[in-house]
Short mmCIF file of C-alpha atoms in Angstrom, two decimals:
data_model
loop_
_atom_site.label_atom_id
_atom_site.label_comp_id
_atom_site.label_asym_id
_atom_site.label_seq_id
_atom_site.Cartn_x
_atom_site.Cartn_y
_atom_site.Cartn_z
CA UNK A 1 0.00 0.00 0.00
CA UNK A 2 2.75 2.44 0.90
CA UNK A 3 5.82 2.46 -1.25
CA UNK A 4 9.03 4.24 -0.33
CA UNK A 5 8.08 7.73 0.77
CA UNK A 6 4.36 6.97 1.06
CA UNK A 7 1.47 6.84 -1.39
CA UNK A 8 1.84 8.55 -4.76
CA UNK A 9 -0.37 11.48 -3.70
CA UNK A 10 1.78 12.06 -0.65
CA UNK A 11 4.96 12.02 -2.74
CA UNK A 12 3.43 14.65 -5.05
CA UNK A 13 2.52 16.89 -2.10
CA UNK A 14 6.00 16.48 -0.59
CA UNK A 15 7.64 17.31 -3.91
CA UNK A 16 5.42 20.37 -4.32
CA UNK A 17 6.18 21.65 -0.82
CA UNK A 18 9.89 21.09 -1.32
CA UNK A 19 9.74 22.93 -4.64
CA UNK A 20 8.19 25.91 -2.81
CA UNK A 21 10.85 25.98 -0.13
CA UNK A 22 13.53 28.63 -0.26
CA UNK A 23 16.32 26.11 0.13
CA UNK A 24 14.87 23.79 -2.50
CA UNK A 25 14.89 20.05 -2.70
CA UNK A 26 17.93 18.08 -1.66
CA UNK A 27 18.19 15.36 -4.31
CA UNK A 28 20.53 13.33 -2.10
CA UNK A 29 18.02 13.10 0.78
CA UNK A 30 16.42 9.72 1.32
CA UNK A 31 12.64 9.53 0.94
CA UNK A 32 10.88 9.38 4.29
CA UNK A 33 12.26 10.17 7.70
CA UNK A 34 14.45 13.03 6.55
CA UNK A 35 12.79 16.30 7.48
CA UNK A 36 10.91 15.84 10.75
CA UNK A 37 13.66 16.14 13.33
CA UNK A 38 12.30 14.15 16.26
CA UNK A 39 13.54 11.02 18.01
CA UNK A 40 12.40 7.61 16.77
CA UNK A 41 9.05 6.51 18.21
CA UNK A 42 6.36 3.94 17.63
CA UNK A 43 3.22 5.00 15.82
CA UNK A 44 1.27 4.43 19.05
CA UNK A 45 3.54 6.88 20.88
CA UNK A 46 3.16 9.52 18.17
CA UNK A 47 -0.61 9.07 18.01
CA UNK A 48 -0.90 9.37 21.80
CA UNK A 49 1.02 12.65 21.74
CA UNK A 50 -1.12 14.02 18.90
CA UNK A 51 -4.34 13.03 20.67
CA UNK A 52 -3.10 14.77 23.80
CA UNK A 53 -2.48 17.95 21.84
CA UNK A 54 -5.85 17.79 20.09
CA UNK A 55 -7.97 17.20 23.18
CA UNK A 56 -9.29 20.01 25.28
CA UNK A 57 -10.24 19.28 28.88
CA UNK A 58 -13.48 17.31 29.06
CA UNK A 59 -13.71 16.58 25.32
CA UNK A 60 -14.47 13.14 23.92
CA UNK A 61 -11.43 12.67 21.67
CA UNK A 62 -13.16 10.36 19.19
CA UNK A 63 -16.05 12.81 18.92
CA UNK A 64 -13.51 15.53 18.12
CA UNK A 65 -12.02 13.48 15.30
CA UNK A 66 -15.48 12.73 13.90
CA UNK A 67 -16.49 16.40 14.11
CA UNK A 68 -13.34 17.61 12.33
CA UNK A 69 -13.85 15.05 9.55
CA UNK A 70 -17.51 16.09 9.18
CA UNK A 71 -16.82 19.84 9.28
CA UNK A 72 -13.96 19.58 6.79
CA UNK A 73 -16.03 17.60 4.32
CA UNK A 74 -14.69 14.59 2.43
CA UNK A 75 -12.50 16.59 0.05
CA UNK A 76 -11.24 18.96 2.72
CA UNK A 77 -10.26 16.22 5.13
CA UNK A 78 -8.57 14.25 2.34
CA UNK A 79 -6.45 17.31 1.59
CA UNK A 80 -5.57 17.73 5.27
CA UNK A 81 -4.55 14.06 5.39
CA UNK A 82 -2.26 14.47 2.39
CA UNK A 83 -0.59 17.44 4.05
CA UNK A 84 -0.32 15.52 7.33
CA UNK A 85 1.18 12.50 5.57
CA UNK A 86 3.59 14.52 3.46
CA UNK A 87 4.89 16.91 6.08
CA UNK A 88 4.72 14.86 9.27
CA UNK A 89 4.02 11.14 8.93
CA UNK A 90 6.25 10.40 5.91
CA UNK A 91 9.01 12.51 7.44
CA UNK A 92 9.00 10.81 10.85
CA UNK A 93 12.25 8.84 11.31
CA UNK A 94 10.33 5.70 12.38
CA UNK A 95 7.52 5.83 9.80
CA UNK A 96 9.07 3.18 7.58
CA UNK A 97 8.63 0.62 10.37
CA UNK A 98 4.95 1.45 10.94
CA UNK A 99 2.21 -0.72 9.46
CA UNK A 100 -0.13 0.73 6.85
CA UNK A 101 -2.90 0.88 9.48
CA UNK A 102 -0.62 2.74 11.91
CA UNK A 103 0.46 5.14 9.15
CA UNK A 104 -3.19 5.85 8.26
CA UNK A 105 -4.24 6.39 11.88
CA UNK A 106 -1.29 8.71 12.51
CA UNK A 107 -2.15 10.69 9.36
CA UNK A 108 -5.76 10.93 10.48
CA UNK A 109 -4.82 12.34 13.88
CA UNK A 110 -2.20 14.74 12.51
CA UNK A 111 -4.83 15.99 10.03
CA UNK A 112 -7.16 16.66 12.98
CA UNK A 113 -4.34 18.50 14.74
CA UNK A 114 -3.70 20.64 11.66
CA UNK A 115 -7.42 21.37 11.28
CA UNK A 116 -7.65 22.55 14.87
CA UNK A 117 -4.29 24.25 15.39
CA UNK A 118 -2.65 24.73 12.00
CA UNK A 119 1.11 25.14 11.83
CA UNK A 120 1.23 25.91 15.56
CA UNK A 121 -0.09 22.40 16.20
CA UNK A 122 2.70 20.85 14.14
CA UNK A 123 5.24 22.95 16.05
CA UNK A 124 3.72 21.79 19.37
CA UNK A 125 3.88 18.21 18.14
CA UNK A 126 7.54 18.59 17.21
CA UNK A 127 8.31 20.04 20.64
CA UNK A 128 6.35 17.34 22.46
CA UNK A 129 7.95 14.49 20.51
CA UNK A 130 11.38 16.00 21.12
CA UNK A 131 10.73 16.29 24.84
CA UNK A 132 10.79 20.10 24.75
CA UNK A 133 7.05 20.35 25.26
CA UNK A 134 6.92 18.15 28.32
#
């Protein structure tokens, strides 16, 4: 299901984002696990951190995920997932060892995080996974 660097749509998003970057694309960089500078972690650990960042006190976390998916609409959430996969999941140093189901669940939760908190959410996730946010 996932080839090196993720699904074809994710590779296209990653290539587009890299083309937009000021520094440009580093042709020598390996696909996957190259740009998200956090320590290795299991998918379950990453998902738990994301869920913790998404939840507000007293919220039902699964209800939050459902609401974000519904409010974003099918096309909108699919786009958020592609961004989440391309910029976070595919770039995680441990992603290549995750199963397809773990990859998909991580992408789902990161998409929810992006929908709720935007770039700030990704920065908080980076800090939390690095131990700086603890």
